[in-house]
PDB file of C-alpha atoms in Angstrom:
ATOM      1  CA  MET A   1      21.231 -38.919 198.256  1.00  0.00           C
ATOM      2  CA  ARG A   2      21.386 -41.825 195.605  1.00  0.00           C
ATOM      3  CA  ASN A   3      18.490 -43.574 193.673  1.00  0.00           C
ATOM      4  CA  ARG A   4      17.706 -45.920 191.396  1.00  0.00           C
ATOM      5  CA  MET A   5      15.316 -43.406 189.466  1.00  0.00           C
ATOM      6  CA  ARG A   6      17.330 -44.151 186.352  1.00  0.00           C
ATOM      7  CA  GLU A   7      17.396 -47.357 186.684  1.00  0.00           C
ATOM      8  CA  LEU A   8      14.608 -48.221 187.373  1.00  0.00           C
ATOM      9  CA  ARG A   9      13.193 -46.053 184.268  1.00  0.00           C
ATOM     10  CA  SER A  10      15.825 -47.603 181.892  1.00  0.00           C
ATOM     11  CA  GLU A  11      14.498 -50.987 182.904  1.00  0.00           C
ATOM     12  CA  ARG A  12      10.530 -50.379 181.726  1.00  0.00           C
ATOM     13  CA  ALA A  13      12.410 -48.252 178.717  1.00  0.00           C
ATOM     14  CA  LEU A  14      10.179 -44.911 179.681  1.00  0.00           C
ATOM     15  CA  SER A  15      11.600 -41.450 178.540  1.00  0.00           C
ATOM     16  CA  GLN A  16      11.989 -38.648 181.657  1.00  0.00           C
ATOM     17  CA  ALA A  17       9.012 -37.207 180.057  1.00  0.00           C
ATOM     18  CA  GLU A  18       7.119 -40.112 180.321  1.00  0.00           C
ATOM     19  CA  VAL A  19       8.071 -40.487 184.280  1.00  0.00           C
ATOM     20  CA  ALA A  20       7.757 -36.417 184.435  1.00  0.00           C
ATOM     21  CA  ALA A  21       4.118 -36.714 183.554  1.00  0.00           C
ATOM     22  CA  ALA A  22       3.046 -39.673 185.475  1.00  0.00           C
ATOM     23  CA  LEU A  23       4.992 -37.619 188.404  1.00  0.00           C
ATOM     24  CA  GLN A  24       3.143 -34.393 187.912  1.00  0.00           C
ATOM     25  CA  VAL A  25       6.497 -32.581 188.107  1.00  0.00           C
ATOM     26  CA  SER A  26       8.848 -31.488 184.706  1.00  0.00           C
ATOM     27  CA  ARG A  27      11.068 -33.160 183.238  1.00  0.00           C
ATOM     28  CA  GLN A  28      14.139 -30.853 184.557  1.00  0.00           C
ATOM     29  CA  THR A  29      12.491 -32.194 188.300  1.00  0.00           C
ATOM     30  CA  VAL A  30      13.592 -36.165 187.187  1.00  0.00           C
ATOM     31  CA  ILE A  31      16.087 -34.843 185.166  1.00  0.00           C
ATOM     32  CA  ALA A  32      17.669 -33.102 189.312  1.00  0.00           C
ATOM     33  CA  ILE A  33      17.043 -36.054 191.020  1.00  0.00           C
ATOM     34  CA  GLU A  34      18.261 -38.776 188.551  1.00  0.00           C
ATOM     35  CA  THR A  35      21.308 -37.035 188.578  1.00  0.00           C
ATOM     36  CA  GLY A  36      21.155 -36.534 192.373  1.00  0.00           C
ATOM     37  CA  ARG A  37      20.982 -33.033 192.022  1.00  0.00           C
ATOM     38  CA  TYR A  38      17.494 -32.670 193.899  1.00  0.00           C
ATOM     39  CA  SER A  39      16.390 -34.342 197.062  1.00  0.00           C
ATOM     40  CA  PRO A  40      12.945 -35.162 196.053  1.00  0.00           C
ATOM     41  CA  SER A  41      10.390 -34.211 199.249  1.00  0.00           C
ATOM     42  CA  LEU A  42       8.793 -36.737 200.862  1.00  0.00           C
ATOM     43  CA  PRO A  43       5.535 -37.765 199.162  1.00  0.00           C
ATOM     44  CA  LEU A  44       6.720 -37.718 195.720  1.00  0.00           C
ATOM     45  CA  ALA A  45       9.494 -39.391 197.294  1.00  0.00           C
ATOM     46  CA  PHE A  46       6.598 -41.954 198.015  1.00  0.00           C
ATOM     47  CA  ARG A  47       4.684 -41.286 194.243  1.00  0.00           C
ATOM     48  CA  ILE A  48       8.127 -41.675 192.882  1.00  0.00           C
ATOM     49  CA  ALA A  49       8.461 -45.424 194.536  1.00  0.00           C
ATOM     50  CA  HIS A  50       4.246 -45.875 194.454  1.00  0.00           C
ATOM     51  CA  PHE A  51       5.266 -45.615 190.757  1.00  0.00           C
ATOM     52  CA  PHE A  52       8.188 -47.850 190.344  1.00  0.00           C
ATOM     53  CA  GLY A  53       6.474 -50.623 191.936  1.00  0.00           C
ATOM     54  CA  SER A  54       8.970 -49.560 195.055  1.00  0.00           C
ATOM     55  CA  THR A  55       9.525 -48.720 198.230  1.00  0.00           C
ATOM     56  CA  VAL A  56      10.985 -45.424 199.631  1.00  0.00           C
ATOM     57  CA  ASP A  57      14.050 -47.675 201.034  1.00  0.00           C
ATOM     58  CA  ASP A  58      14.335 -49.714 198.272  1.00  0.00           C
ATOM     59  CA  MET A  59      14.139 -46.625 195.423  1.00  0.00           C
ATOM     60  CA  PHE A  60      16.597 -43.971 197.354  1.00  0.00           C
ATOM     61  CA  GLU A  61      19.863 -44.536 199.587  1.00  0.00           C
ATOM     62  CA  PRO A  62      21.392 -41.834 201.598  1.00  0.00           C
ATOM     63  CA  VAL A  63      25.030 -40.908 200.750  1.00  0.00           C
ATOM     64  CA  ASP A  64      27.638 -40.969 203.717  1.00  0.00           C
ATOM     65  CA  ASP A  65      27.423 -38.067 205.393  1.00  0.00           C
ATOM     66  CA  GLU A  66      24.207 -37.341 205.007  1.00  0.00           C
ATOM     67  CA  VAL A  67      23.129 -40.581 207.731  1.00  0.00           C
ATOM     68  CA  LEU A  68      23.022 -38.894 211.274  1.00  0.00           C
ATOM     69  CA  ARG A  69      25.723 -41.114 213.383  1.00  0.00           C
TER      70      ARG A  69
ATOM     71  CA  MET B   1       3.469 -29.635 180.208  1.00  0.00           C
ATOM     72  CA  THR B   2       3.274 -32.097 183.073  1.00  0.00           C
ATOM     73  CA  ALA B   3       4.061 -29.886 186.331  1.00  0.00           C
ATOM     74  CA  ARG B   4       0.914 -29.938 188.687  1.00  0.00           C
ATOM     75  CA  GLN B   5      -1.679 -26.605 187.445  1.00  0.00           C
ATOM     76  CA  SER B   6      -2.673 -24.071 190.599  1.00  0.00           C
ATOM     77  CA  PRO B   7      -5.696 -24.720 191.337  1.00  0.00           C
ATOM     78  CA  GLY B   8      -8.208 -21.900 190.432  1.00  0.00           C
ATOM     79  CA  ILE B   9      -6.127 -20.131 188.093  1.00  0.00           C
ATOM     80  CA  ARG B  10      -7.484 -21.660 183.984  1.00  0.00           C
ATOM     81  CA  ARG B  11      -4.691 -20.368 182.310  1.00  0.00           C
ATOM     82  CA  PRO B  12      -1.711 -19.832 184.419  1.00  0.00           C
ATOM     83  CA  ARG B  13       0.588 -18.443 181.509  1.00  0.00           C
ATOM     84  CA  LEU B  14      -1.345 -15.338 181.329  1.00  0.00           C
ATOM     85  CA  VAL B  15      -0.792 -14.189 185.045  1.00  0.00           C
ATOM     86  CA  ALA B  16       3.215 -12.832 184.338  1.00  0.00           C
ATOM     87  CA  PRO B  17       2.178 -10.987 181.624  1.00  0.00           C
ATOM     88  CA  ALA B  18      -0.570  -9.827 182.810  1.00  0.00           C
ATOM     89  CA  LEU B  19       0.651  -8.740 185.933  1.00  0.00           C
ATOM     90  CA  MET B  20       3.746  -7.093 183.903  1.00  0.00           C
ATOM     91  CA  LEU B  21       1.178  -5.561 181.944  1.00  0.00           C
ATOM     92  CA  VAL B  22      -0.901  -3.364 184.673  1.00  0.00           C
ATOM     93  CA  SER B  23       2.247  -2.540 186.673  1.00  0.00           C
ATOM     94  CA  GLY B  24       3.698  -1.514 183.030  1.00  0.00           C
ATOM     95  CA  ALA B  25      -0.280   0.578 182.822  1.00  0.00           C
ATOM     96  CA  THR B  26       0.341   2.563 185.795  1.00  0.00           C
ATOM     97  CA  ILE B  27       4.449   3.029 185.568  1.00  0.00           C
ATOM     98  CA  SER B  28       3.160   4.231 182.211  1.00  0.00           C
ATOM     99  CA  LEU B  29       0.455   6.101 183.782  1.00  0.00           C
ATOM    100  CA  ALA B  30       3.114   7.643 186.123  1.00  0.00           C
ATOM    101  CA  ALA B  31       5.215   8.853 183.199  1.00  0.00           C
ATOM    102  CA  LEU B  32       2.042  10.452 181.280  1.00  0.00           C
ATOM    103  CA  VAL B  33       1.413  12.825 184.581  1.00  0.00           C
ATOM    104  CA  GLY B  34       5.475  13.507 185.614  1.00  0.00           C
ATOM    105  CA  GLN B  35       6.995  13.112 182.603  1.00  0.00           C
ATOM    106  CA  GLY B  36       4.819  14.002 179.322  1.00  0.00           C
ATOM    107  CA  GLY B  37       3.779  11.497 176.594  1.00  0.00           C
ATOM    108  CA  PHE B  38       7.144  10.638 175.099  1.00  0.00           C
ATOM    109  CA  ALA B  39       8.298   8.673 179.329  1.00  0.00           C
ATOM    110  CA  ALA B  40       4.625   6.973 178.806  1.00  0.00           C
ATOM    111  CA  LEU B  41       5.227   5.894 175.372  1.00  0.00           C
ATOM    112  CA  SER B  42       8.485   4.147 175.888  1.00  0.00           C
ATOM    113  CA  CYS B  43       7.128   2.618 179.257  1.00  0.00           C
ATOM    114  CA  GLY B  44       3.974   1.513 177.595  1.00  0.00           C
ATOM    115  CA  ALA B  45       6.534  -0.227 174.302  1.00  0.00           C
ATOM    116  CA  VAL B  46       8.865  -1.691 177.310  1.00  0.00           C
ATOM    117  CA  THR B  47       6.164  -2.800 178.867  1.00  0.00           C
ATOM    118  CA  LEU B  48       4.627  -4.414 175.489  1.00  0.00           C
ATOM    119  CA  VAL B  49       7.812  -6.024 174.375  1.00  0.00           C
ATOM    120  CA  ALA B  50       8.168  -7.453 178.014  1.00  0.00           C
ATOM    121  CA  ALA B  51       4.503  -8.551 178.688  1.00  0.00           C
ATOM    122  CA  ALA B  52       5.021 -10.308 175.460  1.00  0.00           C
ATOM    123  CA  GLY B  53       8.964 -11.950 175.718  1.00  0.00           C
ATOM    124  CA  TYR B  54       7.092 -13.296 179.631  1.00  0.00           C
ATOM    125  CA  TYR B  55       4.093 -14.953 177.560  1.00  0.00           C
ATOM    126  CA  VAL B  56       6.945 -16.457 175.050  1.00  0.00           C
ATOM    127  CA  LEU B  57       8.998 -17.283 178.084  1.00  0.00           C
ATOM    128  CA  GLY B  58       6.370 -18.827 180.047  1.00  0.00           C
ATOM    129  CA  GLY B  59       5.723 -21.761 177.216  1.00  0.00           C
ATOM    130  CA  ARG B  60       9.241 -22.894 177.245  1.00  0.00           C
ATOM    131  CA  ASP B  61       9.811 -26.072 178.037  1.00  0.00           C
ATOM    132  CA  SER B  62      12.621 -24.753 181.130  1.00  0.00           C
ATOM    133  CA  ASP B  63      13.047 -23.995 184.270  1.00  0.00           C
ATOM    134  CA  ALA B  64      12.399 -20.166 183.559  1.00  0.00           C
ATOM    135  CA  GLY B  65       9.777 -21.005 181.509  1.00  0.00           C
ATOM    136  CA  ALA B  66       8.209 -23.049 183.970  1.00  0.00           C
ATOM    137  CA  ALA B  67       8.150 -20.240 186.876  1.00  0.00           C
ATOM    138  CA  VAL B  68       6.841 -17.495 184.489  1.00  0.00           C
ATOM    139  CA  GLY B  69       4.253 -19.661 183.398  1.00  0.00           C
ATOM    140  CA  GLY B  70       2.855 -20.097 186.451  1.00  0.00           C
ATOM    141  CA  ARG B  71       2.834 -24.942 186.153  1.00  0.00           C
ATOM    142  CA  ALA B  72       6.311 -24.956 189.296  1.00  0.00           C
ATOM    143  CA  ASP B  73       6.210 -28.393 190.456  1.00  0.00           C
ATOM    144  CA  GLU B  74       8.211 -28.338 194.263  1.00  0.00           C
ATOM    145  CA  ARG B  75      11.852 -27.893 192.651  1.00  0.00           C
ATOM    146  CA  GLN B  76      10.971 -25.204 190.717  1.00  0.00           C
ATOM    147  CA  LEU B  77       9.299 -23.686 193.189  1.00  0.00           C
ATOM    148  CA  SER B  78      11.993 -23.779 196.138  1.00  0.00           C
ATOM    149  CA  ALA B  79      14.502 -22.541 193.115  1.00  0.00           C
ATOM    150  CA  ILE B  80      11.938 -19.523 192.725  1.00  0.00           C
ATOM    151  CA  THR B  81      11.592 -19.120 196.543  1.00  0.00           C
ATOM    152  CA  VAL B  82      15.471 -19.448 196.640  1.00  0.00           C
ATOM    153  CA  ALA B  83      16.233 -17.033 193.607  1.00  0.00           C
ATOM    154  CA  ARG B  84      13.378 -14.222 195.581  1.00  0.00           C
ATOM    155  CA  ALA B  85      15.532 -14.378 198.515  1.00  0.00           C
ATOM    156  CA  ALA B  86      18.868 -14.369 196.385  1.00  0.00           C
ATOM    157  CA  ALA B  87      16.697 -10.561 195.329  1.00  0.00           C
ATOM    158  CA  GLY B  88      16.121  -9.518 198.847  1.00  0.00           C
ATOM    159  CA  MET B  89      19.419  -9.718 199.909  1.00  0.00           C
ATOM    160  CA  ALA B  90      20.810  -7.752 197.144  1.00  0.00           C
ATOM    161  CA  THR B  91      18.474  -5.427 197.133  1.00  0.00           C
ATOM    162  CA  GLN B  92      19.724  -4.963 200.580  1.00  0.00           C
ATOM    163  CA  VAL B  93      23.514  -5.111 199.763  1.00  0.00           C
ATOM    164  CA  CYS B  94      22.076  -2.105 197.774  1.00  0.00           C
ATOM    165  CA  VAL B  95      20.172  -0.169 200.318  1.00  0.00           C
ATOM    166  CA  ALA B  96      23.486  -0.894 201.632  1.00  0.00           C
ATOM    167  CA  GLY B  97      25.450   1.333 199.545  1.00  0.00           C
ATOM    168  CA  TYR B  98      23.249   3.570 198.894  1.00  0.00           C
ATOM    169  CA  LEU B  99      22.865   4.864 202.813  1.00  0.00           C
ATOM    170  CA  VAL B 100      26.819   5.209 202.714  1.00  0.00           C
ATOM    171  CA  VAL B 101      26.621   6.963 199.203  1.00  0.00           C
ATOM    172  CA  ALA B 102      23.908   9.388 200.397  1.00  0.00           C
ATOM    173  CA  ALA B 103      25.736   9.867 203.963  1.00  0.00           C
ATOM    174  CA  ALA B 104      28.874  10.506 201.806  1.00  0.00           C
ATOM    175  CA  VAL B 105      27.638  12.673 199.267  1.00  0.00           C
ATOM    176  CA  GLY B 106      25.289  14.608 201.203  1.00  0.00           C
ATOM    177  CA  SER B 107      22.282  13.572 199.210  1.00  0.00           C
ATOM    178  CA  PRO B 108      18.486  12.643 201.237  1.00  0.00           C
ATOM    179  CA  PRO B 109      18.823   8.576 202.340  1.00  0.00           C
ATOM    180  CA  TRP B 110      15.188   8.284 201.561  1.00  0.00           C
ATOM    181  CA  PRO B 111      14.495   6.291 198.727  1.00  0.00           C
ATOM    182  CA  ALA B 112      16.986   3.827 200.532  1.00  0.00           C
ATOM    183  CA  VAL B 113      14.807   3.850 204.026  1.00  0.00           C
ATOM    184  CA  VAL B 114      11.735   3.299 202.147  1.00  0.00           C
ATOM    185  CA  VAL B 115      13.051   0.623 200.375  1.00  0.00           C
ATOM    186  CA  GLY B 116      15.374  -1.132 203.413  1.00  0.00           C
ATOM    187  CA  ALA B 117      11.772  -0.119 205.873  1.00  0.00           C
ATOM    188  CA  ALA B 118      10.177  -2.263 203.387  1.00  0.00           C
ATOM    189  CA  ALA B 119      12.201  -5.650 203.898  1.00  0.00           C
ATOM    190  CA  LEU B 120      11.773  -5.127 207.845  1.00  0.00           C
ATOM    191  CA  LEU B 121       8.177  -4.804 207.299  1.00  0.00           C
ATOM    192  CA  GLY B 122       7.635  -8.125 204.756  1.00  0.00           C
ATOM    193  CA  ALA B 123      10.164 -10.222 206.560  1.00  0.00           C
ATOM    194  CA  GLY B 124       8.597  -9.286 210.123  1.00  0.00           C
ATOM    195  CA  ALA B 125       4.558 -10.165 208.093  1.00  0.00           C
ATOM    196  CA  HIS B 126       5.623 -13.314 207.461  1.00  0.00           C
ATOM    197  CA  LEU B 127       7.470 -13.868 210.609  1.00  0.00           C
ATOM    198  CA  ALA B 128       4.589 -12.581 212.831  1.00  0.00           C
ATOM    199  CA  ARG B 129       2.004 -15.217 210.468  1.00  0.00           C
ATOM    200  CA  GLY B 130       3.913 -18.623 212.356  1.00  0.00           C
ATOM    201  CA  ASP B 131       6.503 -20.340 212.905  1.00  0.00           C
ATOM    202  CA  ARG B 132       9.145 -18.065 214.701  1.00  0.00           C
ATOM    203  CA  ASP B 133      12.063 -20.448 214.682  1.00  0.00           C
ATOM    204  CA  LEU B 134      14.520 -19.570 213.287  1.00  0.00           C
ATOM    205  CA  GLY B 135      17.258 -20.885 214.641  1.00  0.00           C
ATOM    206  CA  LEU B 136      20.019 -17.873 215.122  1.00  0.00           C
ATOM    207  CA  ARG B 137      19.904 -18.696 219.339  1.00  0.00           C
ATOM    208  CA  SER B 138      20.702 -22.567 218.549  1.00  0.00           C
ATOM    209  CA  PRO B 139      24.586 -23.076 218.178  1.00  0.00           C
ATOM    210  CA  GLY B 140      25.891 -24.662 214.974  1.00  0.00           C
ATOM    211  CA  ARG B 141      23.852 -24.902 212.023  1.00  0.00           C
ATOM    212  CA  PRO B 142      20.175 -24.724 211.353  1.00  0.00           C
ATOM    213  CA  ASP B 143      18.665 -27.477 210.606  1.00  0.00           C
ATOM    214  CA  GLU B 144      16.443 -28.377 207.545  1.00  0.00           C
ATOM    215  CA  ARG B 145      13.534 -26.876 208.690  1.00  0.00           C
ATOM    216  CA  GLN B 146      15.083 -23.813 210.056  1.00  0.00           C
ATOM    217  CA  ALA B 147      17.077 -22.671 206.981  1.00  0.00           C
ATOM    218  CA  ILE B 148      14.296 -22.884 204.882  1.00  0.00           C
ATOM    219  CA  HIS B 149      12.667 -20.937 207.372  1.00  0.00           C
ATOM    220  CA  ARG B 150      14.836 -18.430 206.481  1.00  0.00           C
ATOM    221  CA  VAL B 151      14.926 -18.234 203.071  1.00  0.00           C
ATOM    222  CA  GLN B 152      11.158 -18.438 203.224  1.00  0.00           C
ATOM    223  CA  THR B 153      11.762 -14.835 205.104  1.00  0.00           C
ATOM    224  CA  LEU B 154      14.561 -13.388 203.497  1.00  0.00           C
ATOM    225  CA  ALA B 155      12.265 -14.016 199.985  1.00  0.00           C
ATOM    226  CA  ALA B 156       9.011 -12.118 201.620  1.00  0.00           C
ATOM    227  CA  ALA B 157      12.068  -9.134 202.603  1.00  0.00           C
ATOM    228  CA  GLY B 158      12.478  -9.383 198.650  1.00  0.00           C
ATOM    229  CA  ASP B 159       9.477  -9.213 197.814  1.00  0.00           C
ATOM    230  CA  TRP B 160       8.748  -6.334 200.072  1.00  0.00           C
ATOM    231  CA  SER B 161      11.623  -4.404 198.614  1.00  0.00           C
ATOM    232  CA  GLY B 162      11.262  -5.374 195.696  1.00  0.00           C
ATOM    233  CA  MET B 163       7.229  -3.935 195.766  1.00  0.00           C
ATOM    234  CA  ALA B 164       8.212  -0.687 197.551  1.00  0.00           C
ATOM    235  CA  ALA B 165      11.066  -0.096 194.499  1.00  0.00           C
ATOM    236  CA  LEU B 166       8.280  -1.075 192.499  1.00  0.00           C
ATOM    237  CA  VAL B 167       5.681   2.093 193.727  1.00  0.00           C
ATOM    238  CA  GLY B 168       8.643   4.510 194.762  1.00  0.00           C
ATOM    239  CA  TYR B 169       9.459   4.439 190.985  1.00  0.00           C
ATOM    240  CA  ALA B 170       5.955   5.248 189.626  1.00  0.00           C
ATOM    241  CA  THR B 171       6.006   7.885 192.618  1.00  0.00           C
ATOM    242  CA  SER B 172       9.078   9.654 191.532  1.00  0.00           C
ATOM    243  CA  LEU B 173       7.944   8.911 188.007  1.00  0.00           C
ATOM    244  CA  ALA B 174       4.690  11.262 188.987  1.00  0.00           C
ATOM    245  CA  LEU B 175       5.952  13.782 190.924  1.00  0.00           C
ATOM    246  CA  GLY B 176       8.628  14.758 188.208  1.00  0.00           C
ATOM    247  CA  ARG B 177      11.328  13.973 189.851  1.00  0.00           C
ATOM    248  CA  GLY B 178      14.631  11.388 189.312  1.00  0.00           C
ATOM    249  CA  PRO B 179      13.275   8.286 189.736  1.00  0.00           C
ATOM    250  CA  TRP B 180      16.652   6.234 188.839  1.00  0.00           C
ATOM    251  CA  HIS B 181      17.119   5.875 192.670  1.00  0.00           C
ATOM    252  CA  PHE B 182      14.950   3.319 192.725  1.00  0.00           C
ATOM    253  CA  LEU B 183      14.997   1.887 189.346  1.00  0.00           C
ATOM    254  CA  VAL B 184      19.033   0.864 190.985  1.00  0.00           C
ATOM    255  CA  PHE B 185      17.034  -1.245 194.049  1.00  0.00           C
ATOM    256  CA  ILE B 186      14.637  -2.639 190.917  1.00  0.00           C
ATOM    257  CA  LEU B 187      17.723  -3.766 188.502  1.00  0.00           C
ATOM    258  CA  VAL B 188      19.381  -4.623 191.375  1.00  0.00           C
ATOM    259  CA  GLY B 189      16.538  -7.170 192.540  1.00  0.00           C
ATOM    260  CA  VAL B 190      15.231  -8.085 189.392  1.00  0.00           C
ATOM    261  CA  ALA B 191      19.395  -8.983 188.344  1.00  0.00           C
ATOM    262  CA  ALA B 192      20.003 -11.655 191.475  1.00  0.00           C
ATOM    263  CA  PHE B 193      16.809 -13.107 190.879  1.00  0.00           C
ATOM    264  CA  GLY B 194      17.580 -14.462 187.133  1.00  0.00           C
ATOM    265  CA  ILE B 195      20.730 -14.598 187.754  1.00  0.00           C
ATOM    266  CA  THR B 196      20.001 -16.959 191.168  1.00  0.00           C
ATOM    267  CA  LEU B 197      17.472 -18.890 189.268  1.00  0.00           C
ATOM    268  CA  ALA B 198      19.340 -19.790 186.140  1.00  0.00           C
ATOM    269  CA  VAL B 199      22.658 -20.702 188.407  1.00  0.00           C
ATOM    270  CA  GLY B 200      20.065 -23.016 190.444  1.00  0.00           C
ATOM    271  CA  SER B 201      19.331 -24.260 187.241  1.00  0.00           C
ATOM    272  CA  ALA B 202      21.904 -25.571 186.027  1.00  0.00           C
ATOM    273  CA  GLY B 203      23.427 -28.792 185.032  1.00  0.00           C
ATOM    274  CA  GLY B 204      22.130 -31.798 183.828  1.00  0.00           C
ATOM    275  CA  HIS B 205      21.167 -33.453 180.470  1.00  0.00           C
ATOM    276  CA  ALA B 206      17.724 -34.318 179.034  1.00  0.00           C
ATOM    277  CA  GLU B 207      17.632 -38.178 177.642  1.00  0.00           C
ATOM    278  CA  GLY B 208      14.649 -39.816 175.682  1.00  0.00           C
TER     279      GLY B 208
END
């Protein structure tokens, strides 16, 4: 799953720790999501989208093999 | 710390060290009964060091720290469940190996039977609580829910076999019998848990 979290975080000049605190997750989890190593649950995905003033659709994009053909 | 705190527990960081102290005190008492004062003191010393280590680790800003410190978020809880499942599988491999060796050398197989039966009971108890669809009868790969359910079932089996090994270890100590049979299962489970958690948490870099 690709996402725009790092891009939006950089635009807002926020640290990973600040985003983690706002989302009530660990800093390690923010890192894992940004690097694509972890796909968040639907509730967390909505929290992330809401935090960045975006939508889940806009924040997350499935990679090719995650799309059902 | 930033992750969600467990509701109802004021100091989650103290839970793991407290559990370690209670388990260690029980094992020390068993050692006092069956092995004597020196063994009990040794167990007590190891328990104190381990509990202090857990407390220190629980304060660290890492996945292991969050796991031990009782403040794991959803990704870390998932990693812990996978590590528990890995511990369960490793213990069952150890049980199978033990049974083969016991049959070959003619020694009693009951420690492995106890630990293996506890794993089966744990898996059964988990499945009995609700969802029993592990996707074993479906063709192809399990879907997302079935895969998660398989890991949770293996984790429950791991928990129960670990508890059985701990109880077996304490009982063997108290009865003055060789506790090493059960210690093997405990060490294999703990090693598999730690390695899986460490590997699952590796990678990525911090910034900002």
